[in-house]
Tab-separated table of C-alpha atoms and ligand atoms in Angstrom:
chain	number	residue	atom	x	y	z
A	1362	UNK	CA	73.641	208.817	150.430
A	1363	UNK	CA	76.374	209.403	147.702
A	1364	UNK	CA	78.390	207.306	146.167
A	1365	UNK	CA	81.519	207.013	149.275
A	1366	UNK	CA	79.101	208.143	151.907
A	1367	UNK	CA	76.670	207.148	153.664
A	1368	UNK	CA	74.963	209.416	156.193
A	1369	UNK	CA	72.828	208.012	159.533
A	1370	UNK	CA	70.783	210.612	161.247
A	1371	UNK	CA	70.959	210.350	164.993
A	1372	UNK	CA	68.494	212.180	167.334
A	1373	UNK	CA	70.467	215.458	167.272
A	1374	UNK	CA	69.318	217.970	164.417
A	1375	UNK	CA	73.069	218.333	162.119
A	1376	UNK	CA	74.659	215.713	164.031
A	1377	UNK	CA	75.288	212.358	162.154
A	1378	UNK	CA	77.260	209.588	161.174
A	1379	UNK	CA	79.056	209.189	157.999
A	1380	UNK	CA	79.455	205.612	156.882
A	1381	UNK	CA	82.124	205.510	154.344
A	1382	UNK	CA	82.858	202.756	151.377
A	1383	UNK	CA	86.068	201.415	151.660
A	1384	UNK	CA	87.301	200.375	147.947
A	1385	UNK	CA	88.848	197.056	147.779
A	1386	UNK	CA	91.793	195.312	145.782
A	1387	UNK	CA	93.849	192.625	146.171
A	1388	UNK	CA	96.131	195.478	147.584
A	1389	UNK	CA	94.571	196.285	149.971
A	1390	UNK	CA	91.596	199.432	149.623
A	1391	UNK	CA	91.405	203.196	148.765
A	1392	UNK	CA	88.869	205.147	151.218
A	1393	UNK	CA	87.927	208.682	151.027
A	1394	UNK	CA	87.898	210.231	154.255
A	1395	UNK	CA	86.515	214.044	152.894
A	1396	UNK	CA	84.909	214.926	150.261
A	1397	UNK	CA	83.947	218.807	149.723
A	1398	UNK	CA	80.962	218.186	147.466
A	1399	UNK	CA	79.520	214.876	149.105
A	1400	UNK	CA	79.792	216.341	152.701
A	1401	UNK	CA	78.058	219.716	151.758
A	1402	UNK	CA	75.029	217.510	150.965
A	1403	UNK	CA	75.111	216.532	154.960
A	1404	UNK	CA	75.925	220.277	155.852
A	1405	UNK	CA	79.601	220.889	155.439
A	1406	UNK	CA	79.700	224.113	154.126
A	1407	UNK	CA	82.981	225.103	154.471
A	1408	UNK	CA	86.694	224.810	153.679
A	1409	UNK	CA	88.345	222.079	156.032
A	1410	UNK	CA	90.790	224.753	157.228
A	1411	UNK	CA	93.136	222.341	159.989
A	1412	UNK	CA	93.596	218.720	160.081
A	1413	UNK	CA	94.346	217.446	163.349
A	1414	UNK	CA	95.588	214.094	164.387
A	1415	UNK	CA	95.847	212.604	167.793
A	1416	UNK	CA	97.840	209.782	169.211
A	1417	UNK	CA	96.464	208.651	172.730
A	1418	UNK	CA	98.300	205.875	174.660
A	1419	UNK	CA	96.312	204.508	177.280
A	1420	UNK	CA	92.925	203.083	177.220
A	1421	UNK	CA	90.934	204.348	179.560
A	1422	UNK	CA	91.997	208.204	178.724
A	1423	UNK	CA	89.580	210.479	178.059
A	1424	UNK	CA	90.238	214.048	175.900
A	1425	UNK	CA	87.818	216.729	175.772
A	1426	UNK	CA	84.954	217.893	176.533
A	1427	UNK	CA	86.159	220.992	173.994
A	1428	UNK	CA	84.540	223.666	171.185
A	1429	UNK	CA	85.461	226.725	170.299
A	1430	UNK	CA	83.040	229.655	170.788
A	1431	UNK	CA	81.420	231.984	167.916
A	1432	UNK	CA	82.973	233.779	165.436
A	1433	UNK	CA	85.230	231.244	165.358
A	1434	UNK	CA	82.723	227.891	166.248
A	1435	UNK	CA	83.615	225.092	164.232
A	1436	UNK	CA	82.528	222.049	162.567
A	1437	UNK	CA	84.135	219.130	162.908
A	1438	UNK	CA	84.794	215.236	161.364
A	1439	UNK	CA	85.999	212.691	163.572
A	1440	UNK	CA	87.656	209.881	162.439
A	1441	UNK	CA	88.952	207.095	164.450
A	1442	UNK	CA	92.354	205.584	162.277
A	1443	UNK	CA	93.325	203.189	164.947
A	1444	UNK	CA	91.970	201.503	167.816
A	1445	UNK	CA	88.431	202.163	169.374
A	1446	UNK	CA	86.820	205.257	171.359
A	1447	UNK	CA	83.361	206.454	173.213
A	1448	UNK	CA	82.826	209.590	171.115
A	1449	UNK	CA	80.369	211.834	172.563
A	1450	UNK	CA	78.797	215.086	171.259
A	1451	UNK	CA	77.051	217.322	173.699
A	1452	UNK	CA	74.581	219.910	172.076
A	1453	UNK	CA	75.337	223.384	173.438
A	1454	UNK	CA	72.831	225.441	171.452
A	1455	UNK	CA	71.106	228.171	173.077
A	1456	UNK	CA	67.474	227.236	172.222
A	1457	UNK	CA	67.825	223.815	171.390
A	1458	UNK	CA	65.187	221.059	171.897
A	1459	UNK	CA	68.282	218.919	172.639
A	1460	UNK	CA	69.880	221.338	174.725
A	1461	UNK	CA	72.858	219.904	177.191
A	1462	UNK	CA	71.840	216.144	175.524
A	1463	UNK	CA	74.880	213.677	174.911
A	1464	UNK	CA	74.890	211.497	171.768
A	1465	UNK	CA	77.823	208.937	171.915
A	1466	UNK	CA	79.249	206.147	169.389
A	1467	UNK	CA	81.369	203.942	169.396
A	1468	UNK	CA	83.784	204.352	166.764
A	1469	UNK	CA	86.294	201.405	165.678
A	1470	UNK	CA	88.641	202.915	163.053
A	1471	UNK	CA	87.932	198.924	161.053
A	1472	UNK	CA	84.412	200.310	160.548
A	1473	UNK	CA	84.851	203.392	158.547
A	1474	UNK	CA	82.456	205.492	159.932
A	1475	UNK	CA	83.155	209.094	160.978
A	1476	UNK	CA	81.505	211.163	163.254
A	1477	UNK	CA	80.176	214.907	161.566
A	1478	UNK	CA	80.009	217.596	164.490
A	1479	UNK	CA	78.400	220.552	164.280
A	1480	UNK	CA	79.411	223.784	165.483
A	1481	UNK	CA	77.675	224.237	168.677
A	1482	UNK	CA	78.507	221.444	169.799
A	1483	UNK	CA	81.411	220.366	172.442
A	1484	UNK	CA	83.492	217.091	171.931
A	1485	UNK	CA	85.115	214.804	173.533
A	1486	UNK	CA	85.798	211.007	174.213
A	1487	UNK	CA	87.235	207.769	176.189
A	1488	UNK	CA	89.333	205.514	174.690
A	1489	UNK	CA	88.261	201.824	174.297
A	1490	UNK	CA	91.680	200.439	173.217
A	1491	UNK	CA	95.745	200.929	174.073
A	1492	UNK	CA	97.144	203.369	171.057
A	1493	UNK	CA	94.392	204.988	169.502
A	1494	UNK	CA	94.708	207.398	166.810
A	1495	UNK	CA	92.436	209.727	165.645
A	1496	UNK	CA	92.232	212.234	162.725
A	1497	UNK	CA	89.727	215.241	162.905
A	1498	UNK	CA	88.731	217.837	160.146
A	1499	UNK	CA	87.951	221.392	161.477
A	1500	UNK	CA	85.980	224.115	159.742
A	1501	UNK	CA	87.972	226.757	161.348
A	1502	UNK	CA	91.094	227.248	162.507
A	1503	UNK	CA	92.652	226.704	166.227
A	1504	UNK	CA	91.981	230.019	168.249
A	1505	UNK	CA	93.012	229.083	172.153
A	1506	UNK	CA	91.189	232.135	172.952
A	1507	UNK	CA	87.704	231.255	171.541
A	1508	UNK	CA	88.144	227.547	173.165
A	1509	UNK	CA	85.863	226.250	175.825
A	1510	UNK	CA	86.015	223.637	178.309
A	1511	UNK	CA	83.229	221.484	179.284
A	1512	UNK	CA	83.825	218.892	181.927
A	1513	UNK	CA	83.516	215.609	181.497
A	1514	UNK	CA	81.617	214.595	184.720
A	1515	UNK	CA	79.782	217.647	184.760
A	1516	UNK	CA	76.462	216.821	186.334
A	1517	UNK	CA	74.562	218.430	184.607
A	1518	UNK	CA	75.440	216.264	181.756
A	1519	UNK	CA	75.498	213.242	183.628
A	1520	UNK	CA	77.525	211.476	180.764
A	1521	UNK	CA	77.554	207.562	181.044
A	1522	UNK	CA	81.470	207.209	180.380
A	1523	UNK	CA	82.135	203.002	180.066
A	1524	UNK	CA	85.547	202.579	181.606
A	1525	UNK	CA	87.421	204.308	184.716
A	1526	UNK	CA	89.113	207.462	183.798
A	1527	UNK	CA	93.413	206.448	183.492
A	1528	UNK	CA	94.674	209.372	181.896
A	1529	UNK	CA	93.348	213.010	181.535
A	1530	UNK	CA	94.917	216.203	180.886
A	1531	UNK	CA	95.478	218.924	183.805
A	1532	UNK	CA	93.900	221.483	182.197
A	1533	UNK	CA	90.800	219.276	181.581
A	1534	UNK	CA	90.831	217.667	185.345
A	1535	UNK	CA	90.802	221.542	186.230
A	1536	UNK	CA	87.953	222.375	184.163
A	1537	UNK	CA	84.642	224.294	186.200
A	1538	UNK	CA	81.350	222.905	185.600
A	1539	UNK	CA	78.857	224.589	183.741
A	1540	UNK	CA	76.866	227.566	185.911
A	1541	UNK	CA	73.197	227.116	186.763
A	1542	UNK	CA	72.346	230.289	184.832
A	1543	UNK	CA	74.333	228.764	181.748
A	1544	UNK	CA	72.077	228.993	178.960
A	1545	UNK	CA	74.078	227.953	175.893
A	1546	UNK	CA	76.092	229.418	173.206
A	1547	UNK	CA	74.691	230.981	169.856
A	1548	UNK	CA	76.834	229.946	166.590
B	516	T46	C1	92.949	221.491	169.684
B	516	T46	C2	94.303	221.978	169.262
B	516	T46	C3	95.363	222.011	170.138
B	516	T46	N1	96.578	222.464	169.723
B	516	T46	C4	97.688	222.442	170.670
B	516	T46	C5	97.416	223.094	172.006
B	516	T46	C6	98.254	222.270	172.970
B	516	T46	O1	99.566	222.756	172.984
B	516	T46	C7	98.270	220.875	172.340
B	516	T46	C8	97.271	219.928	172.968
B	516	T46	O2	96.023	220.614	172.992
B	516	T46	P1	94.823	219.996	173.804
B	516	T46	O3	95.297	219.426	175.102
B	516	T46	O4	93.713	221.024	173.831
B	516	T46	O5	94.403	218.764	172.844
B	516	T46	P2	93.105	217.877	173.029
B	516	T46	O6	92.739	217.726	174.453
B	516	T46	O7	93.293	216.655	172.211
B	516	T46	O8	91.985	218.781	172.336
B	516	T46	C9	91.069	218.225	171.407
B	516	T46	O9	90.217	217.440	172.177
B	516	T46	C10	88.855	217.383	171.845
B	516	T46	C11	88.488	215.915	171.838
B	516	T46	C12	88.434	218.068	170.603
B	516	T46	O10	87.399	217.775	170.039
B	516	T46	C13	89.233	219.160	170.050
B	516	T46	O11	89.457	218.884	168.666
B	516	T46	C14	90.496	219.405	170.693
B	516	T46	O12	90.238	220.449	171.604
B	516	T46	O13	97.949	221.080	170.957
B	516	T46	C15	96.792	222.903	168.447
B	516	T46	O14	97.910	223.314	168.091
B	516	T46	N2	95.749	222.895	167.557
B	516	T46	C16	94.511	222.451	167.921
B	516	T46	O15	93.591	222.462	167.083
């Protein structure tokens, strides 16, 4: 724990939650959303080097499953700024004890608790509201060519999504489930 953030460990060795203290005035409040020194305590060790936001309309849709493969695997901080989502983290380590395992949480941007993804790990998640907004924090930059699509049904996953699919993108409608022989990435 530091003074803005709190972290909670979840079953997943590097993933976690980061609870964060919102400061309050009659204003209004002041919340830190990264800190470089706090978040290398809960094994950020690098630059943020993009800042993404997201704006997606309907609820129902569902972004992702996406990481980017080694040298340029990333870590990640997902925030939710509006709205709610079903944020789900699938462990695709090579050698893993929590190998192709889904961790998901629900994240309601009033909470103020982000969600710290580890490289090796592939992202995605369903919206639980209209108009949610969402801000992530990458550890590398965006290289199309390094990116890799997992399904979101794939069965091998078996991912317990809570709300019919409404809107998805082509390219991840389109995307091939994992191989039998897939044996996971190394970061
Ligand atoms: C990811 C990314 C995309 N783009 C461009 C590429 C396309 O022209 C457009 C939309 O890309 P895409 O459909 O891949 O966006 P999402 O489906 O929201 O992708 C994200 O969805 C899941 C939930 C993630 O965790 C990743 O952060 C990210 O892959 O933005 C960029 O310019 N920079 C980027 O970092």
């Amino acid at each position: 724990m530091t003074e803005r953030f709190e972290l909670i460990e979840t079953p997943m060795k590097g993933l976690h939650l980061i609870q964060r203290q919102l400061l309050g005035d009659s204003r209004g409040f002041l919340q830190r959303l990264f800190c470089a020194e706090d978040l290398q305590m809960f094994g950020w060790n690098h630059p943020v080097a993009q800042i993404n936001h997201t704006l997606t309309r309907e609820r129902g849709s569902v972004r992702g499953l996406h990481m980017q493969k080694a040298p340029h695997a990333e870590d990640k901080l997902i925030t939710c700024l509006r709205g709610e989502v079903w944020d789900v983290a699938v462990d695709m380590r090579a050698g893993s004890p929590t190998f192709l395992q889904w961790h998901a949480v629900h994240l309601i941007a009033k909470q103020a608790c982000s969600y710290l993804i580890p490289a090796g790990f592939a992202h995605g998640f369903q919206t639980l509201t209209d108009d949610v907004e969402m801000l992530y924090c990458h550890s590398q930059p965006y290289v199309p060519q390094s990116e890799v699509g997992i399904h979101v049904l794939d069965p091998r996953l078996a991912i317990s999504w809570p709300l019919p699919f409404t809107v998805q993108s082509e390219k991840d409608a389109a995307t091939a489930w994992l191989p039998d022989d897939f044996a996971g990435v190394s970061i």
